[in-house]
Coordinates of C-alpha atoms in Angstrom, one line a residue:
Chain A
X1 CA -8.1 -36.7 17.1
X2 CA -7.0 -34.5 20.1
X3 CA -7.5 -30.7 20.0
X4 CA -3.9 -30.1 19.6
X5 CA -3.6 -32.2 16.5
X6 CA -6.8 -30.7 15.1
X7 CA -5.3 -27.2 15.8
X8 CA -1.9 -27.9 14.3
X9 CA -3.3 -29.7 11.2
X10 CA -5.7 -26.8 10.6
X11 CA -2.9 -24.3 11.0
X12 CA -1.0 -26.4 8.4
X13 CA -3.8 -26.1 6.0
X14 CA -4.2 -22.4 6.7
X15 CA -0.4 -21.8 5.8
X16 CA -0.8 -23.7 2.6
X17 CA -4.0 -21.7 1.7
X18 CA -2.2 -18.3 2.5
X19 CA 0.7 -19.2 0.1
X20 CA -1.6 -20.6 -2.6
X21 CA -3.8 -17.5 -2.2
X22 CA -0.8 -15.0 -2.5
X23 CA 0.4 -17.0 -5.5
X24 CA -3.0 -16.6 -7.2
X25 CA -3.1 -12.9 -6.4
X26 CA 0.1 -12.4 -8.3
X27 CA -1.6 -13.1 -11.7
X28 CA -4.6 -11.0 -13.0
X29 CA -6.4 -14.0 -14.2
X30 CA -6.4 -15.9 -10.9
X31 CA -6.2 -12.9 -8.4
X32 CA -10.0 -13.0 -7.6
X33 CA -9.7 -16.5 -6.3
X34 CA -6.7 -15.8 -4.4
X35 CA -8.3 -13.6 -1.8
X36 CA -11.0 -16.4 -1.3
X37 CA -8.3 -19.1 -0.7
X38 CA -6.5 -16.8 1.7
X39 CA -9.8 -16.0 3.4
X40 CA -10.8 -19.6 3.7
X41 CA -7.4 -20.2 5.5
X42 CA -8.1 -17.4 7.9
X43 CA -11.6 -18.6 8.7
X44 CA -10.2 -22.1 9.5
X45 CA -7.4 -20.9 11.6
X46 CA -9.6 -18.6 13.6
X47 CA -12.3 -21.1 14.3
X48 CA -10.2 -23.9 15.4
X49 CA -8.3 -21.5 17.7
X50 CA -11.4 -21.4 19.9
X51 CA -10.6 -25.0 20.7
X52 CA -7.2 -24.1 22.1
X53 CA -6.7 -26.0 25.4
X54 CA -6.7 -24.1 28.6
X55 CA -8.1 -20.9 27.4
X56 CA -10.5 -18.5 29.4
X57 CA -12.1 -15.2 28.7
X58 CA -14.2 -16.4 25.7
X59 CA -16.8 -13.6 26.1
X60 CA -14.2 -10.9 25.9
X61 CA -12.7 -12.6 22.8
X62 CA -16.0 -12.8 21.1
X63 CA -16.8 -9.2 21.9
X64 CA -13.4 -8.0 20.8
X65 CA -13.8 -9.9 17.4
X66 CA -17.3 -8.4 17.1
X67 CA -16.0 -4.8 17.7
X68 CA -12.9 -4.9 15.7
X69 CA -14.3 -7.0 12.9
X70 CA -17.5 -5.1 12.7
X71 CA -16.1 -1.7 12.6
X72 CA -13.5 -2.9 9.9
X73 CA -16.3 -4.5 7.9
X74 CA -18.3 -1.2 7.9
X75 CA -15.5 1.1 7.1
X76 CA -14.0 -1.3 4.5
X77 CA -17.2 -1.6 2.6
X78 CA -18.1 2.0 2.7
X79 CA -14.7 3.6 1.8
X80 CA -14.4 5.1 -1.7
X81 CA -12.1 3.1 -4.0
X82 CA -9.8 6.1 -4.1
X83 CA -9.4 6.2 -0.4
X84 CA -8.1 2.6 -0.2
X85 CA -4.5 3.3 0.3
X86 CA -5.0 4.9 3.7
X87 CA -7.3 2.1 4.7
X88 CA -4.6 -0.5 3.9
X89 CA -2.4 1.8 6.2
X90 CA -5.0 1.8 8.9
X91 CA -5.7 -2.0 8.8
X92 CA -2.0 -2.8 8.7
X93 CA -1.4 -0.5 11.6
X94 CA -3.8 -2.5 13.5
X95 CA -2.1 -5.7 12.7
X96 CA 1.2 -4.2 14.0
X97 CA -0.5 -3.1 17.1
X98 CA -2.0 -6.5 17.7
X99 CA 1.5 -7.9 17.4
X100 CA 2.7 -5.3 20.1
X101 CA -0.2 -6.2 22.4
X102 CA 0.7 -9.9 22.3
X103 CA 4.4 -9.0 23.1
X104 CA 3.0 -6.8 26.0
X105 CA 0.8 -9.6 27.4
X106 CA 3.8 -12.2 27.1
X107 CA 6.3 -9.9 28.6
X108 CA 4.0 -9.0 31.5
X109 CA 3.3 -12.7 32.3
X110 CA 7.0 -13.0 33.4
X111 CA 8.2 -16.4 34.5
X112 CA 11.4 -18.3 33.2
X113 CA 11.8 -18.5 29.5
X114 CA 14.8 -19.1 27.2
X115 CA 16.7 -15.9 26.3
X116 CA 15.7 -16.2 22.6
X117 CA 12.0 -16.0 23.6
X118 CA 12.6 -12.7 25.4
X119 CA 14.6 -11.3 22.6
X120 CA 12.0 -12.2 19.9
X121 CA 9.1 -11.0 22.0
X122 CA 10.9 -7.6 22.6
X123 CA 11.8 -7.2 18.9
X124 CA 8.4 -8.1 17.7
X125 CA 6.9 -5.7 20.1
X126 CA 9.1 -2.9 19.0
X127 CA 8.6 -3.5 15.2
X128 CA 4.8 -3.9 15.8
X129 CA 4.5 -0.8 17.8
X130 CA 6.7 1.2 15.2
X131 CA 4.4 -0.1 12.6
X132 CA 1.2 0.7 14.6
X133 CA 2.0 4.4 15.2
X134 CA 3.8 4.9 11.8
X135 CA 0.8 3.5 10.0
X136 CA -1.5 5.7 11.9
X137 CA 0.5 8.8 10.8
X138 CA 0.5 7.6 7.2
X139 CA -3.2 7.2 7.4
X140 CA -3.7 10.7 8.8
X141 CA -1.4 12.1 6.0
X142 CA -3.3 10.5 3.3
X143 CA -6.7 11.3 4.8
X144 CA -5.4 15.0 5.0
X145 CA -5.7 15.0 8.7
X146 CA -2.0 16.0 8.9
X147 CA -1.4 18.4 6.1
X148 CA 2.2 19.4 6.8
X149 CA 5.4 17.4 7.3
X150 CA 6.9 18.2 10.6
X151 CA 10.7 18.8 10.4
X152 CA 13.1 20.4 13.0
X153 CA 16.9 20.8 13.2
X154 CA 18.7 17.8 14.5
X155 CA 15.6 15.5 13.7
X156 CA 17.5 12.6 12.7
X157 CA 19.8 12.6 15.6
X158 CA 16.8 13.0 17.9
X159 CA 15.1 10.0 16.1
X160 CA 18.2 7.9 16.6
X161 CA 18.3 8.9 20.2
X162 CA 14.7 7.7 20.5
X163 CA 15.5 4.4 18.8
X164 CA 18.5 3.8 21.0
X165 CA 16.4 4.6 24.0
X166 CA 13.7 2.2 23.1
X167 CA 16.3 -0.5 22.3
X168 CA 17.8 0.1 25.6
X169 CA 14.5 -0.2 27.3
X170 CA 13.9 -3.4 25.4
X171 CA 17.3 -4.8 26.6
X172 CA 16.4 -4.0 30.1
X173 CA 13.3 -6.1 29.8
X174 CA 15.3 -8.9 28.4
X175 CA 18.0 -8.8 31.1
X176 CA 15.7 -8.4 34.1
X177 CA 13.5 -11.4 33.0
X178 CA 10.7 -10.1 35.2
X179 CA 9.7 -6.9 33.8
X180 CA 7.4 -4.7 35.8
X181 CA 4.5 -2.9 34.2
X182 CA 6.5 0.5 34.3
X183 CA 9.4 -1.1 32.3
X184 CA 7.1 -2.5 29.7
X185 CA 5.1 0.8 29.5
X186 CA 8.2 2.9 29.1
X187 CA 9.4 0.5 26.3
X188 CA 6.3 0.7 24.2
X189 CA 5.8 4.5 24.7
X190 CA 9.2 4.9 23.3
X191 CA 8.5 2.6 20.5
X192 CA 5.3 4.2 19.6
X193 CA 7.0 7.7 19.6
X194 CA 9.6 6.2 17.3
X195 CA 6.9 5.4 14.8
X196 CA 5.4 8.8 14.9
X197 CA 8.8 10.6 14.7
X198 CA 10.0 8.4 11.9
X199 CA 6.8 9.1 9.6
X200 CA 6.1 12.7 10.4
X201 CA 9.0 14.2 8.3
X202 CA 8.2 12.1 5.2
X203 CA 6.3 13.8 2.5
X204 CA 2.8 12.5 1.2
X205 CA 4.1 11.5 -2.2
X206 CA 6.3 8.9 -0.5
X207 CA 3.6 7.4 1.7
X208 CA 3.0 4.4 -0.7
X209 CA 6.5 3.2 -0.1
X210 CA 6.3 3.9 3.6
X211 CA 2.9 1.9 3.7
X212 CA 4.5 -1.0 1.9
X213 CA 7.4 -0.9 4.3
X214 CA 5.2 -0.8 7.4
X215 CA 3.2 -3.8 5.8
X216 CA 6.5 -5.7 5.6
X217 CA 7.4 -4.8 9.2
X218 CA 4.0 -5.9 10.6
X219 CA 4.5 -9.2 8.8
X220 CA 7.9 -9.6 10.6
X221 CA 6.4 -8.6 14.0
X222 CA 3.8 -11.2 13.6
X223 CA 6.3 -13.8 12.8
X224 CA 8.3 -13.0 15.8
X225 CA 5.4 -13.1 18.0
X226 CA 4.6 -16.4 16.3
X227 CA 7.8 -17.7 17.5
X228 CA 7.0 -16.5 21.1
X229 CA 3.5 -18.3 21.0
X230 CA 4.9 -21.3 19.3
X231 CA 2.3 -20.8 16.5
X232 CA 3.5 -22.1 13.1
X233 CA 0.6 -20.3 11.1
X234 CA 1.8 -17.0 12.5
X235 CA 5.5 -17.6 11.8
X236 CA 4.9 -18.8 8.1
X237 CA 2.1 -16.2 7.3
X238 CA 4.2 -13.4 9.0
X239 CA 7.5 -14.4 7.4
X240 CA 6.0 -14.7 3.7
X241 CA 4.4 -11.2 4.2
X242 CA 7.6 -9.8 5.7
X243 CA 9.7 -11.1 2.6
X244 CA 7.0 -10.3 0.0
X245 CA 6.4 -6.9 1.5
X246 CA 10.1 -6.1 1.5
X247 CA 10.5 -7.0 -2.2
X248 CA 7.3 -4.9 -2.9
X249 CA 8.8 -1.9 -1.2
X250 CA 12.0 -2.3 -3.1
X251 CA 10.1 -2.4 -6.3
X252 CA 8.3 0.8 -5.5
X253 CA 11.2 2.6 -4.4
X254 CA 13.2 1.6 -7.5
X255 CA 10.3 2.9 -9.7
X256 CA 10.8 6.2 -8.2
X257 CA 14.6 5.8 -8.7
X258 CA 15.3 6.2 -5.0
X259 CA 16.8 4.1 -2.4
X260 CA 14.7 3.2 0.7
X261 CA 17.0 5.1 2.9
X262 CA 16.7 8.1 0.7
X263 CA 12.8 7.9 1.1
X264 CA 13.0 7.4 4.9
X265 CA 15.7 9.9 5.7
X266 CA 16.0 12.5 3.0
X267 CA 13.0 14.5 4.2
X268 CA 12.0 15.0 0.6
X269 CA 8.5 14.5 -0.8
X270 CA 6.9 17.7 -0.1
X271 CA 9.4 20.5 -0.2
X272 CA 8.8 23.0 -2.8
X273 CA 11.9 23.4 -4.8
X274 CA 11.1 25.7 -7.9
X275 CA 14.0 26.3 -10.1
X276 CA 14.8 29.8 -9.0
X277 CA 15.0 32.8 -11.5
X278 CA 14.4 30.8 -14.6
X279 CA 11.8 32.1 -17.1
X280 CA 9.7 29.2 -18.0
X281 CA 7.2 31.0 -20.2
X282 CA 3.5 30.8 -19.4
X283 CA 0.8 28.1 -19.3
X284 CA -1.4 28.4 -22.2
X285 CA -5.1 27.6 -21.7
X286 CA -7.3 26.0 -24.2
X287 CA -11.1 25.8 -24.6
X288 CA -12.9 22.6 -24.3
X289 CA -14.3 22.7 -28.0
X290 CA -10.8 23.3 -29.3
X291 CA -9.5 20.3 -27.3
X292 CA -12.3 18.1 -28.5
X293 CA -11.5 18.9 -32.1
X294 CA -7.8 18.3 -31.6
X295 CA -8.7 14.8 -29.9
X296 CA -11.1 13.9 -32.6
X297 CA -8.9 14.6 -35.6
X298 CA -6.0 12.9 -34.1
X299 CA -4.9 9.4 -35.2
X300 CA -3.2 8.4 -32.0
X301 CA -4.0 9.6 -28.4
X302 CA -2.2 8.5 -25.3
X303 CA -4.0 9.1 -22.0
X304 CA -1.9 9.5 -19.0
X305 CA -4.0 9.4 -15.8
X306 CA -2.7 10.4 -12.3
X307 CA -3.9 11.1 -9.0
X308 CA -6.1 13.9 -10.0
X309 CA -8.2 11.5 -11.9
X310 CA -8.6 9.5 -8.8
X311 CA -9.8 12.5 -6.7
X312 CA -12.1 13.6 -9.3
X313 CA -13.6 9.9 -9.8
X314 CA -13.2 10.7 -13.6
X315 CA -12.2 7.3 -14.5
X316 CA -15.8 6.3 -16.0
X317 CA -15.9 9.5 -18.0
X318 CA -12.3 9.2 -19.3
X319 CA -13.2 5.6 -20.5
X320 CA -16.3 7.0 -22.2
X321 CA -14.2 9.5 -23.8
X322 CA -11.8 6.9 -25.0
X323 CA -14.6 4.8 -26.4
X324 CA -16.0 7.7 -28.3
X325 CA -12.6 8.4 -29.9
X326 CA -12.1 4.7 -30.8
X327 CA -15.5 4.6 -32.5
X328 CA -14.2 7.4 -34.7
X329 CA -11.1 5.5 -35.6
X330 CA -8.6 7.2 -33.2
X331 CA -6.1 4.8 -31.8
X332 CA -6.2 5.2 -27.9
X333 CA -3.9 3.9 -25.4
X334 CA -3.5 4.4 -21.7
X335 CA 0.0 4.9 -20.2
X336 CA 0.6 4.2 -16.7
X337 CA 3.6 5.2 -14.6
X338 CA 4.6 2.8 -11.9
X339 CA 4.0 5.2 -9.1
X340 CA 1.1 7.2 -10.6
X341 CA -1.5 7.8 -7.9
X342 CA -0.9 7.0 -4.3
X343 CA 0.3 3.4 -4.8
X344 CA 1.7 1.3 -7.7
X345 CA -1.1 -0.1 -9.7
X346 CA -3.6 2.5 -8.1
X347 CA -4.5 3.7 -11.7
X348 CA -4.7 0.2 -13.0
X349 CA -7.3 -0.6 -10.3
X350 CA -9.2 2.5 -11.2
X351 CA -9.3 1.9 -14.9
X352 CA -10.3 -1.7 -14.3
X353 CA -13.2 -0.4 -12.3
X354 CA -14.4 1.7 -15.2
X355 CA -14.2 -1.2 -17.4
X356 CA -11.0 -0.3 -19.6
X357 CA -9.7 -3.6 -21.0
X358 CA -6.1 -4.6 -20.1
X359 CA -4.8 -4.6 -23.7
X360 CA -5.2 -0.7 -23.8
X361 CA -3.2 -0.2 -20.7
X362 CA 0.6 0.0 -21.0
X363 CA 3.5 0.2 -18.7
X364 CA 6.3 3.0 -18.8
X365 CA 8.8 0.8 -20.7
X366 CA 6.1 -0.5 -23.2
X367 CA 4.7 2.9 -24.2
X368 CA 7.6 5.4 -23.8
X369 CA 8.9 5.2 -27.4
X370 CA 5.4 5.6 -28.7
X371 CA 4.9 9.2 -27.5
X372 CA 6.9 10.4 -30.4
X373 CA 4.3 9.0 -32.8
X374 CA 1.2 10.2 -30.8
X375 CA -0.7 13.2 -32.0
X376 CA -2.1 14.1 -28.4
X377 CA -1.0 13.1 -25.1
X378 CA -3.9 13.8 -22.9
X379 CA -2.7 14.2 -19.1
X380 CA -5.5 13.9 -16.7
X381 CA -4.5 14.6 -13.1
X382 CA -1.0 13.5 -13.5
X383 CA 2.0 15.7 -12.6
X384 CA 5.5 14.6 -11.4
X385 CA 5.3 11.4 -13.4
X386 CA 5.4 13.5 -16.7
X387 CA 7.8 16.2 -15.5
X388 CA 10.7 16.4 -18.0
X389 CA 12.8 18.1 -15.4
X390 CA 13.3 14.4 -14.0
X391 CA 15.3 13.9 -17.3
X392 CA 17.3 17.0 -17.8
X393 CA 17.3 19.3 -14.6
X394 CA 19.9 18.1 -12.3
X395 CA 18.8 20.5 -9.6
X396 CA 15.2 19.0 -9.5
X397 CA 14.4 16.9 -6.5
X398 CA 13.0 14.2 -8.8
X399 CA 16.0 14.2 -11.1
X400 CA 16.7 10.7 -12.3
X401 CA 13.2 9.3 -11.7
X402 CA 11.9 7.6 -14.8
X403 CA 9.0 9.4 -16.4
X404 CA 6.5 9.1 -19.2
X405 CA 7.9 11.0 -22.1
X406 CA 4.6 12.8 -22.7
X407 CA 6.5 15.9 -23.6
X408 CA 7.6 14.1 -26.9
X409 CA 4.1 14.0 -28.2
X410 CA 3.1 16.4 -31.0
X411 CA 0.6 18.0 -28.7
X412 CA -0.1 17.8 -24.9
X413 CA -3.4 18.6 -23.3
X414 CA -3.3 18.8 -19.6
X415 CA -6.5 18.5 -17.7
X416 CA -5.8 20.3 -14.2
X417 CA -7.7 21.8 -11.4
X418 CA -5.6 25.0 -11.2
X419 CA -2.1 26.4 -11.8
X420 CA -0.7 25.1 -8.6
X421 CA 2.2 22.6 -8.4
X422 CA 1.6 18.9 -7.9
X423 CA 1.5 16.7 -4.8
X424 CA 5.4 16.9 -4.4
X425 CA 5.2 20.7 -4.8
X426 CA 7.6 20.7 -8.0
X427 CA 7.0 23.1 -10.8
X428 CA 6.3 20.9 -14.0
X429 CA 8.3 22.1 -17.1
X430 CA 5.9 20.2 -19.3
X431 CA 3.1 22.7 -18.5
X432 CA 5.2 25.6 -19.9
X433 CA 5.9 23.9 -23.4
X434 CA 4.9 25.7 -26.6
X435 CA 2.9 22.6 -27.6
X436 CA 1.2 22.2 -24.3
X437 CA -2.4 23.5 -23.7
X438 CA -4.0 23.5 -20.3
X439 CA -7.7 22.6 -19.9
X440 CA -8.6 23.9 -16.4
X441 CA -11.3 22.2 -14.4
X442 CA -12.2 19.2 -12.2
X443 CA -11.2 16.0 -13.9
X444 CA -14.7 14.6 -14.0
X445 CA -16.3 17.8 -15.2
X446 CA -13.7 18.5 -17.9
X447 CA -14.0 14.9 -19.2
X448 CA -17.8 15.3 -19.4
X449 CA -17.4 18.5 -21.4
X450 CA -15.0 17.0 -23.6
X451 CA -17.3 13.9 -24.2
X452 CA -20.1 16.3 -25.1
X453 CA -17.6 18.4 -27.3
X454 CA -16.5 15.3 -29.2
X455 CA -20.3 14.4 -29.8
X456 CA -20.9 17.7 -31.5
X457 CA -17.7 17.6 -33.8
Chain B
X1 CA 7.7 -28.0 19.6
X2 CA 9.2 -25.6 17.1
X3 CA 12.6 -24.4 18.5
X4 CA 16.1 -23.7 17.7
X5 CA 17.3 -24.5 14.3
X6 CA 14.0 -25.9 13.1
X7 CA 12.5 -22.5 13.7
X8 CA 15.3 -20.8 11.9
X9 CA 14.8 -23.1 8.9
X10 CA 11.2 -22.4 8.8
X11 CA 11.9 -18.7 8.8
X12 CA 14.3 -19.1 6.0
X13 CA 12.1 -21.1 3.7
X14 CA 9.1 -18.9 4.3
X15 CA 11.1 -16.0 3.6
X16 CA 12.2 -17.4 0.1
X17 CA 8.7 -18.5 -0.6
X18 CA 7.3 -15.1 0.0
X19 CA 10.1 -13.5 -2.2
X20 CA 9.4 -16.0 -4.9
X21 CA 5.7 -15.6 -4.9
X22 CA 5.9 -11.8 -5.5
X23 CA 9.0 -11.9 -7.8
X24 CA 7.3 -11.8 -11.2
X25 CA 4.1 -9.9 -10.2
X26 CA 2.8 -7.3 -12.9
X27 CA 2.6 -3.7 -11.8
X28 CA -1.1 -3.8 -12.3
X29 CA -1.5 -6.1 -9.2
X30 CA 1.0 -4.2 -6.9
X31 CA -1.8 -2.4 -4.9
X32 CA -4.2 -5.5 -4.6
X33 CA -1.1 -7.8 -3.6
X34 CA -0.1 -5.3 -0.9
X35 CA -3.6 -5.4 0.3
X36 CA -3.8 -9.1 0.0
X37 CA -0.5 -9.6 2.0
X38 CA -1.9 -6.9 4.5
X39 CA -4.9 -9.4 5.1
X40 CA -2.6 -12.3 5.4
X41 CA -0.7 -10.9 8.4
X42 CA -4.2 -10.7 10.0
X43 CA -3.5 -14.1 11.1
X44 CA -2.0 -12.4 14.1
X45 CA -5.6 -12.6 15.3
X46 CA -5.1 -16.3 16.3
X47 CA -2.1 -15.2 18.4
X48 CA -4.1 -12.5 20.0
X49 CA -6.9 -14.8 20.8
X50 CA -4.5 -17.1 22.6
X51 CA -2.8 -14.4 24.5
X52 CA -6.1 -13.0 25.7
X53 CA -7.4 -16.5 26.4
X54 CA -4.4 -17.2 28.8
X55 CA -4.5 -13.7 30.4
X56 CA -5.2 -13.9 34.2
X57 CA -4.6 -10.3 35.4
X58 CA -7.0 -7.4 34.8
X59 CA -4.4 -5.6 32.9
X60 CA -3.5 -8.5 30.8
X61 CA -7.0 -8.9 29.8
X62 CA -7.3 -5.3 28.9
X63 CA -4.2 -5.4 26.7
X64 CA -5.3 -8.8 25.2
X65 CA -8.7 -7.3 24.4
X66 CA -7.3 -4.4 22.5
X67 CA -4.9 -6.8 20.9
X68 CA -8.0 -9.0 19.5
X69 CA -9.9 -5.8 18.5
X70 CA -7.0 -4.7 16.5
X71 CA -6.1 -8.1 15.0
X72 CA -9.9 -8.6 13.9
X73 CA -9.8 -5.1 12.4
X74 CA -6.6 -6.2 10.3
X75 CA -8.1 -9.4 9.2
X76 CA -11.6 -8.3 8.3
X77 CA -10.7 -4.9 6.9
X78 CA -7.9 -6.4 5.0
X79 CA -10.2 -9.0 3.4
X80 CA -13.0 -6.5 2.6
X81 CA -10.6 -4.1 0.9
X82 CA -8.7 -6.7 -1.1
X83 CA -11.9 -8.4 -2.1
X84 CA -13.5 -5.0 -3.3
X85 CA -10.3 -4.2 -5.3
X86 CA -10.0 -7.6 -7.0
X87 CA -13.8 -7.7 -7.8
X88 CA -13.1 -5.0 -10.4
X89 CA -10.9 -7.3 -12.4
X90 CA -13.9 -9.5 -13.0
X91 CA -15.6 -7.9 -16.1
X92 CA -12.3 -7.6 -18.0
X93 CA -10.8 -10.8 -16.7
X94 CA -11.1 -12.7 -20.0
X95 CA -9.7 -9.9 -22.1
X96 CA -6.1 -10.3 -21.1
X97 CA -3.9 -10.2 -24.1

């Protein structure tokens, strides 16, 4: 068997393993095996690539894999579960950057190639570079390295101008067929600037959708560079991720009742927009012991977790609390909003980590009719996803977003760090209801106190 | 080897495959799946290796080196994070209703 046949057949196997792996990852029962399949595909593809004919620079190659892989291994193993969204953004950005680097190397090589090859190399480079710099900004925002959204008048027109400029620089490379270093450098600098400019005005609450979009874009960039390099594994894996990522992005935007364009261009997501002049009443605090009694003597409690639970690492305590209540005959259910936390399914992952079984966890559609029969809705660290303004206040920026109807429960207990507004900066009408009581404190501390309280009831 | 319309057909079929694989995924798996697909496009590593392997100028080597570093980070980091996320599904894996 020649090296070429070995490489091509291995790439074929890798492509099959990727698709099978992704397929398995889309069902809870087989998900764990899925990543192993995909991982095996990656290992096979990487190993045989060393046998690619006519290659040089092996020392550099091994060094680069050691540096990049080693750093990613260490950071990936160490990062807290709650910080995973930004790590996905970071690793995704690296993939986009790699696609852009391939484009740069190929474009600088020059020589005569078919027109489509140049077009795909430039397109892949543009998308990859945008995904790279955009993902880094998303990472910085979620990591709180950038705390404010940068907006200025005429921003969108400016961004469009940068887009046109980078497209023009790309077109110049395509037409000239023998691009100099300066041409290529200008093109990539413009593309990188575009990614930064596009992402800066988007508020933190919208970052999950943005990360998912960049994930899809990186897939597309990889596929395009796969065409340039004549590499079937890259084409197939990249395209599959591009399509899957696009669908995932749409699902996420839909869960927030927004269009993708709205997320990218409306500049919403952090703007404080309190309904002016309206007397909403006041927030009414509750003591831990009273809250414990209320929970213990309830028949049905629905727990609504949000990002605050993730920040406080309170999932284990909350599960302990739920188990205590269930031991006393209280019916406990967990209600999870599709966009609770920083990513869809974020809360599911955390609850799974704490050991909460699937059959206690319910989606928005499954549980929403049940709030009316619940004695207590216990909100821990969730805010916008239970804000009734989304249902009835047309002036609210989140009007129209499907929410969990926690306000329909007979009593509402909200565990919250302080009186401030949520991540999106919107006042929550739920907190001012007559049947709502606020339990102030860090999520984990408050949950521990509740556990103690229930034990003594 | 792969050119013209064959390439277009591959692109089209792979796109449908990606769409179908995700189409009926439960919300619970959205984050792990995004992470998993993030890992899969780490295949860019093989492209970056080939680009670096064929680079002849110093500048080409530098850019190729950066490309491989980034791609390896994508592949390894994507795997580690996904694996850790899915690991949590182990204990309650049998309890699905």
